[in-house]
GROMACS .gro file of C-alpha atoms in nm:
model
  229
    1UNK     CA    1  -0.784   0.792  -0.997
    2UNK     CA    2  -0.796   0.839  -1.334
    3UNK     CA    3  -1.086   0.919  -1.584
    4UNK     CA    4  -1.210   0.701  -1.797
    5UNK     CA    5  -1.501   0.816  -1.945
    6UNK     CA    6  -1.396   0.835  -2.339
    7UNK     CA    7  -1.349   0.433  -2.330
    8UNK     CA    8  -1.534   0.226  -2.405
    9UNK     CA    9  -1.779   0.072  -2.096
   10UNK     CA   10  -1.611  -0.278  -2.009
   11UNK     CA   11  -1.734  -0.562  -1.834
   12UNK     CA   12  -1.737  -0.569  -1.421
   13UNK     CA   13  -1.529  -0.985  -1.496
   14UNK     CA   14  -1.277  -0.841  -1.793
   15UNK     CA   15  -1.135  -0.580  -1.454
   16UNK     CA   16  -0.903  -0.867  -1.223
   17UNK     CA   17  -0.551  -0.932  -1.246
   18UNK     CA   18  -0.362  -1.131  -1.035
   19UNK     CA   19  -0.482  -1.032  -0.688
   20UNK     CA   20  -0.748  -1.285  -0.828
   21UNK     CA   21  -0.572  -1.627  -0.835
   22UNK     CA   22  -0.352  -1.612  -0.491
   23UNK     CA   23  -0.712  -1.450  -0.324
   24UNK     CA   24  -0.881  -1.799  -0.465
   25UNK     CA   25  -0.543  -2.046  -0.434
   26UNK     CA   26  -0.521  -2.186  -0.102
   27UNK     CA   27  -0.206  -2.247   0.109
   28UNK     CA   28  -0.235  -2.623   0.267
   29UNK     CA   29  -0.069  -2.721   0.517
   30UNK     CA   30   0.302  -2.543   0.495
   31UNK     CA   31   0.556  -2.372   0.710
   32UNK     CA   32   0.832  -2.154   0.530
   33UNK     CA   33   1.170  -2.045   0.733
   34UNK     CA   34   1.210  -1.734   0.933
   35UNK     CA   35   1.304  -1.524   0.605
   36UNK     CA   36   1.273  -1.196   0.473
   37UNK     CA   37   0.941  -1.020   0.355
   38UNK     CA   38   1.130  -0.998  -0.021
   39UNK     CA   39   1.156  -1.399   0.002
   40UNK     CA   40   0.839  -1.431   0.189
   41UNK     CA   41   0.616  -1.281  -0.083
   42UNK     CA   42   0.806  -1.456  -0.357
   43UNK     CA   43   0.787  -1.852  -0.149
   44UNK     CA   44   0.367  -1.802  -0.151
   45UNK     CA   45   0.408  -1.720  -0.460
   46UNK     CA   46   0.573  -2.001  -0.589
   47UNK     CA   47   0.442  -2.179  -0.338
   48UNK     CA   48   0.039  -2.150  -0.556
   49UNK     CA   49   0.231  -2.117  -0.848
   50UNK     CA   50   0.155  -1.824  -0.958
   51UNK     CA   51   0.239  -1.826  -1.316
   52UNK     CA   52   0.198  -1.350  -1.352
   53UNK     CA   53   0.611  -1.363  -1.437
   54UNK     CA   54   0.844  -1.131  -1.433
   55UNK     CA   55   0.827  -1.000  -1.048
   56UNK     CA   56   0.914  -0.661  -0.920
   57UNK     CA   57   1.013  -0.789  -0.538
   58UNK     CA   58   1.131  -0.580  -0.331
   59UNK     CA   59   1.391  -0.690  -0.050
   60UNK     CA   60   1.277  -0.583   0.244
   61UNK     CA   61   1.369  -0.494   0.584
   62UNK     CA   62   1.211  -0.727   0.817
   63UNK     CA   63   1.177  -1.057   0.854
   64UNK     CA   64   0.873  -1.275   0.860
   65UNK     CA   65   0.890  -1.620   1.179
   66UNK     CA   66   0.874  -1.934   1.049
   67UNK     CA   67   0.489  -2.064   1.110
   68UNK     CA   68   0.251  -2.325   0.943
   69UNK     CA   69  -0.069  -2.140   0.671
   70UNK     CA   70  -0.313  -2.371   0.631
   71UNK     CA   71  -0.646  -2.290   0.497
   72UNK     CA   72  -0.615  -1.995   0.407
   73UNK     CA   73  -0.618  -1.743   0.115
   74UNK     CA   74  -0.260  -1.693  -0.001
   75UNK     CA   75  -0.384  -1.342  -0.066
   76UNK     CA   76  -0.414  -1.347   0.344
   77UNK     CA   77  -0.107  -1.425   0.369
   78UNK     CA   78   0.032  -1.233   0.153
   79UNK     CA   79  -0.131  -0.967   0.282
   80UNK     CA   80   0.013  -1.011   0.601
   81UNK     CA   81   0.351  -0.965   0.503
   82UNK     CA   82   0.317  -0.699   0.359
   83UNK     CA   83   0.151  -0.551   0.649
   84UNK     CA   84   0.433  -0.708   0.856
   85UNK     CA   85   0.686  -0.462   0.607
   86UNK     CA   86   0.488  -0.176   0.577
   87UNK     CA   87   0.566  -0.240   0.216
   88UNK     CA   88   0.270  -0.224  -0.103
   89UNK     CA   89   0.235  -0.546  -0.253
   90UNK     CA   90  -0.040  -0.459  -0.552
   91UNK     CA   91  -0.042  -0.597  -0.917
   92UNK     CA   92   0.065  -0.358  -1.247
   93UNK     CA   93  -0.055  -0.192  -1.495
   94UNK     CA   94   0.135  -0.430  -1.664
   95UNK     CA   95   0.071  -0.726  -1.477
   96UNK     CA   96   0.368  -0.753  -1.323
   97UNK     CA   97   0.341  -0.877  -1.021
   98UNK     CA   98   0.532  -0.614  -0.792
   99UNK     CA   99   0.601  -0.549  -0.388
  100UNK     CA  100   0.753  -0.237  -0.256
  101UNK     CA  101   0.905  -0.221   0.034
  102UNK     CA  102   0.851   0.058   0.361
  103UNK     CA  103   1.097   0.331   0.230
  104UNK     CA  104   1.079   0.309  -0.187
  105UNK     CA  105   0.773   0.640  -0.164
  106UNK     CA  106   0.997   0.986  -0.127
  107UNK     CA  107   1.308   0.811  -0.242
  108UNK     CA  108   1.158   0.852  -0.582
  109UNK     CA  109   1.156   1.187  -0.845
  110UNK     CA  110   0.866   1.288  -0.953
  111UNK     CA  111   0.639   1.148  -1.237
  112UNK     CA  112   0.416   1.359  -1.334
  113UNK     CA  113   0.311   1.778  -1.242
  114UNK     CA  114  -0.070   1.823  -1.137
  115UNK     CA  115  -0.146   2.161  -1.145
  116UNK     CA  116  -0.467   2.429  -1.142
  117UNK     CA  117  -0.263   2.742  -1.327
  118UNK     CA  118  -0.156   2.593  -1.615
  119UNK     CA  119   0.184   2.571  -1.567
  120UNK     CA  120   0.132   2.141  -1.566
  121UNK     CA  121  -0.074   1.896  -1.630
  122UNK     CA  122  -0.407   2.078  -1.602
  123UNK     CA  123  -0.699   1.858  -1.403
  124UNK     CA  124  -1.131   1.905  -1.400
  125UNK     CA  125  -1.095   1.823  -0.951
  126UNK     CA  126  -0.934   1.754  -0.680
  127UNK     CA  127  -0.996   1.655  -0.320
  128UNK     CA  128  -0.864   1.665   0.068
  129UNK     CA  129  -0.923   1.482   0.327
  130UNK     CA  130  -1.003   1.602   0.655
  131UNK     CA  131  -0.677   1.675   0.818
  132UNK     CA  132  -0.815   1.419   1.151
  133UNK     CA  133  -0.922   1.159   0.981
  134UNK     CA  134  -0.525   1.033   0.887
  135UNK     CA  135  -0.432   1.097   1.266
  136UNK     CA  136  -0.295   0.854   1.492
  137UNK     CA  137  -0.150   0.853   1.764
  138UNK     CA  138  -0.142   0.531   1.973
  139UNK     CA  139  -0.053   0.186   1.693
  140UNK     CA  140  -0.143  -0.165   1.819
  141UNK     CA  141  -0.036  -0.509   1.659
  142UNK     CA  142   0.000  -0.870   1.731
  143UNK     CA  143   0.231  -1.064   1.503
  144UNK     CA  144   0.108  -1.451   1.539
  145UNK     CA  145   0.199  -1.568   1.887
  146UNK     CA  146   0.309  -1.254   2.015
  147UNK     CA  147   0.180  -1.089   2.273
  148UNK     CA  148  -0.038  -0.701   2.203
  149UNK     CA  149   0.272  -0.345   2.132
  150UNK     CA  150   0.168  -0.014   2.145
  151UNK     CA  151   0.295   0.305   2.074
  152UNK     CA  152   0.234   0.602   2.158
  153UNK     CA  153   0.262   0.931   2.109
  154UNK     CA  154   0.196   1.097   2.457
  155UNK     CA  155   0.181   1.454   2.292
  156UNK     CA  156  -0.065   1.455   2.061
  157UNK     CA  157  -0.286   1.235   2.284
  158UNK     CA  158  -0.340   1.499   2.432
  159UNK     CA  159  -0.378   1.786   2.221
  160UNK     CA  160  -0.655   1.570   2.043
  161UNK     CA  161  -0.738   1.274   2.226
  162UNK     CA  162  -0.654   0.891   2.157
  163UNK     CA  163  -0.661   0.828   1.826
  164UNK     CA  164  -0.575   0.367   1.790
  165UNK     CA  165  -0.450   0.248   1.455
  166UNK     CA  166  -0.509  -0.113   1.434
  167UNK     CA  167  -0.284  -0.223   1.257
  168UNK     CA  168  -0.370  -0.632   1.139
  169UNK     CA  169  -0.235  -0.946   1.206
  170UNK     CA  170   0.142  -0.940   1.176
  171UNK     CA  171   0.372  -1.181   1.032
  172UNK     CA  172   0.724  -1.091   1.268
  173UNK     CA  173   0.917  -1.293   1.460
  174UNK     CA  174   0.962  -1.087   1.739
  175UNK     CA  175   0.797  -0.816   1.925
  176UNK     CA  176   1.095  -0.567   1.928
  177UNK     CA  177   1.055  -0.546   1.531
  178UNK     CA  178   0.648  -0.525   1.589
  179UNK     CA  179   0.695  -0.299   1.871
  180UNK     CA  180   0.921  -0.064   1.631
  181UNK     CA  181   0.643  -0.074   1.325
  182UNK     CA  182   0.404   0.085   1.578
  183UNK     CA  183   0.562   0.393   1.646
  184UNK     CA  184   0.681   0.361   1.281
  185UNK     CA  185   0.297   0.459   1.188
  186UNK     CA  186   0.261   0.678   1.452
  187UNK     CA  187   0.575   0.875   1.348
  188UNK     CA  188   0.414   0.944   1.041
  189UNK     CA  189   0.051   0.972   1.140
  190UNK     CA  190   0.041   1.113   1.508
  191UNK     CA  191   0.017   1.491   1.285
  192UNK     CA  192  -0.226   1.671   1.154
  193UNK     CA  193  -0.142   1.708   0.768
  194UNK     CA  194  -0.328   1.787   0.447
  195UNK     CA  195  -0.315   1.484   0.196
  196UNK     CA  196  -0.481   1.526  -0.080
  197UNK     CA  197  -0.740   1.252  -0.218
  198UNK     CA  198  -0.897   1.171  -0.571
  199UNK     CA  199  -0.755   1.451  -0.837
  200UNK     CA  200  -0.951   1.384  -1.136
  201UNK     CA  201  -0.818   1.406  -1.484
  202UNK     CA  202  -0.966   1.470  -1.806
  203UNK     CA  203  -0.782   1.283  -2.070
  204UNK     CA  204  -0.924   1.427  -2.370
  205UNK     CA  205  -0.789   1.734  -2.301
  206UNK     CA  206  -0.450   1.677  -2.332
  207UNK     CA  207  -0.186   1.701  -2.547
  208UNK     CA  208   0.002   1.327  -2.615
  209UNK     CA  209   0.288   1.354  -2.444
  210UNK     CA  210   0.031   1.453  -2.154
  211UNK     CA  211  -0.148   1.132  -2.148
  212UNK     CA  212   0.112   0.929  -2.196
  213UNK     CA  213   0.256   1.057  -1.913
  214UNK     CA  214  -0.076   1.057  -1.673
  215UNK     CA  215  -0.196   0.643  -1.883
  216UNK     CA  216   0.186   0.604  -1.765
  217UNK     CA  217   0.108   0.648  -1.385
  218UNK     CA  218   0.136   0.317  -1.142
  219UNK     CA  219   0.008   0.244  -0.783
  220UNK     CA  220   0.282   0.371  -0.506
  221UNK     CA  221   0.377   0.613  -0.806
  222UNK     CA  222   0.472   0.976  -0.638
  223UNK     CA  223   0.319   1.289  -0.815
  224UNK     CA  224   0.353   1.659  -0.776
  225UNK     CA  225  -0.043   1.775  -0.622
  226UNK     CA  226  -0.075   2.158  -0.741
  227UNK     CA  227  -0.391   2.359  -0.575
  228UNK     CA  228  -0.450   2.741  -0.609
  229UNK     CA  229  -0.708   2.801  -0.260
   0.00000   0.00000   0.00000
């Protein structure tokens, strides 16, 4: 996260973005056709006359089924579509509604390197999640009108006992696609891994160049963190 203590305090009522519009606009009696996740997100934004332009919407790799959306917040459906792709939906720091597909992370170069050795951008504090906190060796999910799908890593379950990830409501077009999504999640989380949780930077202590790098970072962007034990 960013330490903004050196910036003027703002009222909480000022801290809203385009997600607020989607959360407070309802989809009524709308039956979109089967389409890729990116097209479904675009069509949903068009349906509610979302004013935040330009947009940056990836094509996606998953086909959403045709389904009737009635009396639900547009944001609820948008988030279900993002889960169906295992992608990322957010409003970036410039106000652009953004959707990344599941393969976005890991395909880009690091946007910044944070270290405690004086060779990169310095930080004041860094914390890690417990290796078992994001450990899942079973994943279950159900699409609208489908049956529950379950993926298991039996070797991991024998070692760490079953730990289940509930994917939540999704809009995939087939049960086979849902099952593939479950296996994708199990493949990511079936073994313990060290994961950094938060990193605190004091902006006033940075050079102008490092300050510009830090404030330009956005959600889902790849960075490198180095911690000396």
